[in-house]
Amino acid sequence: MEQLLNEHIVEIPEIGDVVQGVVIHTGGSSALIDLGPLGSGIVLGKEMRDGLGPEGKLKVGTTVSATLMSYENEDGYIELSIREASYEKSWEDIEAKLGAREAVTTKVIDANKGGLMVEINGIPGFLPVSQLSSEHYPRVEDGDKNKILDLLKKLIGQEIVVRILDADRESEKLIVSEKAAQSEKERELINLFQVGDVIQGEVSGVVDFGAFVKFSPRTKEGEKERTEKLEGLVHISELAWQLIDDPREMIKTGDQVEAKIIGIDDTRISLSMKALKEDPWNSVLEKYKIGDVLPGKVDKINHFGAFVYLDKDIHGLAHVSEFQEVYPGRKIEEVFKEGETYPWKILSIEPKSHRMGLLPVRESQKATAETE
């Protein structure tokens, strides 16, 4: 007898618990759910519609999950919410995907200057601009936020693959990354290359610190050309052997370039264009000697001193301390102007470190040096 009683004991759920039942009737704005020993429950209006997802309707005979909202409403029914249960289930699924580092396909529903709004299981999420893949990252040369927003808006309605970075049910915070989802795929492609390889690609963006170049993996003879692309950065210091203030002066988006891979760090690829050209400093000692006095054009002046080009490839620094020996008590910008040519004496040459020390020469000193 005790065993029979135990078999028929029904565990009574509490308000807020999720229960399961079978749909036994649907109307225009409500549905009846058979909860077994508990009796029948009802789902009304918004509590039903918002939990149905893309299907948009309930079918008789379908087993559903619902949250217990009340044991007896004004009509005597147990009141249920599919919306609430769906919300909890959605977060459970999102948290599981976060733990498993699983890639998720989502649709872009809106955009602002900081990134994209997406939706996963009906839960709104945010994809920061910094977490976009190289394919979708907005390359805007002047950093204009309105131009960035215009590019982001073009992604609205598109499906993208992301990975969940942060999911906090309590604060309803959901942050995703497209870049993280593509990392594994990118690593597979990157493994086809090694440091020292030479690539051909197209400049995909130019910024203050360099240029981004997109390129495809090489294919073997007879293989179909691959459509996937990798992206690497040519740092401003790797564009050319000369000093460059603004990369935009020598390269622009859409240019076809050749570069050498000089570094691979996880999914970051460092490229060099100057590595494919002869280093002019290799022959600097054949052209210049310590003690030579010759003309040089001032490229720029800063608190270190004046940077001077002796020719189109070789530059030197007239340090501010050396300047004070020749022009005591005066400021360097009072004597020299950028873009102008003046006489200089070579004090030191260091080919390996690409350094040359220069001393400004007064016209009278130049005449003396030339007669010696």
JSON list of C-alpha atoms in Angstrom, two decimals, residues 182-194 215-218 226-231 264 266-269:
[
{"chain": "A", "resi": 182, "resn": "GLN", "atom": "CA", "xyz": [36.57, 32.75, -37.50]},
{"chain": "A", "resi": 183, "resn": "SER", "atom": "CA", "xyz": [39.78, 32.15, -35.59]},
{"chain": "A", "resi": 184, "resn": "GLU", "atom": "CA", "xyz": [39.78, 28.38, -36.09]},
{"chain": "A", "resi": 185, "resn": "LYS", "atom": "CA", "xyz": [39.10, 28.71, -39.80]},
{"chain": "A", "resi": 186, "resn": "GLU", "atom": "CA", "xyz": [41.80, 31.37, -40.09]},
{"chain": "A", "resi": 187, "resn": "ARG", "atom": "CA", "xyz": [44.30, 29.17, -38.26]},
{"chain": "A", "resi": 188, "resn": "GLU", "atom": "CA", "xyz": [43.72, 26.41, -40.81]},
{"chain": "A", "resi": 189, "resn": "LEU", "atom": "CA", "xyz": [44.50, 28.84, -43.62]},
{"chain": "A", "resi": 190, "resn": "ILE", "atom": "CA", "xyz": [47.44, 30.39, -41.80]},
{"chain": "A", "resi": 191, "resn": "ASN", "atom": "CA", "xyz": [48.98, 26.93, -41.38]},
{"chain": "A", "resi": 192, "resn": "LEU", "atom": "CA", "xyz": [49.41, 26.93, -45.17]},
{"chain": "A", "resi": 193, "resn": "PHE", "atom": "CA", "xyz": [51.98, 29.73, -44.79]},
{"chain": "A", "resi": 194, "resn": "GLN", "atom": "CA", "xyz": [55.22, 30.26, -42.94]},
{"chain": "A", "resi": 215, "resn": "PHE", "atom": "CA", "xyz": [45.42, 37.71, -49.86]},
{"chain": "A", "resi": 216, "resn": "SER", "atom": "CA", "xyz": [44.36, 34.19, -50.76]},
{"chain": "A", "resi": 217, "resn": "PRO", "atom": "CA", "xyz": [46.15, 30.95, -49.90]},
{"chain": "A", "resi": 218, "resn": "ARG", "atom": "CA", "xyz": [48.28, 29.60, -52.69]},
{"chain": "A", "resi": 226, "resn": "ARG", "atom": "CA", "xyz": [40.35, 29.26, -53.06]},
{"chain": "A", "resi": 227, "resn": "THR", "atom": "CA", "xyz": [37.91, 32.04, -52.26]},
{"chain": "A", "resi": 228, "resn": "GLU", "atom": "CA", "xyz": [38.87, 32.39, -48.57]},
{"chain": "A", "resi": 229, "resn": "LYS", "atom": "CA", "xyz": [41.13, 35.32, -47.77]},
{"chain": "A", "resi": 230, "resn": "LEU", "atom": "CA", "xyz": [43.51, 36.17, -44.99]},
{"chain": "A", "resi": 231, "resn": "GLU", "atom": "CA", "xyz": [44.48, 39.68, -43.96]},
{"chain": "A", "resi": 264, "resn": "ILE", "atom": "CA", "xyz": [52.73, 35.01, -37.48]},
{"chain": "A", "resi": 266, "resn": "ASP", "atom": "CA", "xyz": [48.08, 33.25, -33.56]},
{"chain": "A", "resi": 267, "resn": "THR", "atom": "CA", "xyz": [45.79, 34.78, -36.24]},
{"chain": "A", "resi": 268, "resn": "ARG", "atom": "CA", "xyz": [47.80, 37.99, -36.66]},
{"chain": "A", "resi": 269, "resn": "ILE", "atom": "CA", "xyz": [50.01, 38.16, -39.74]}
]
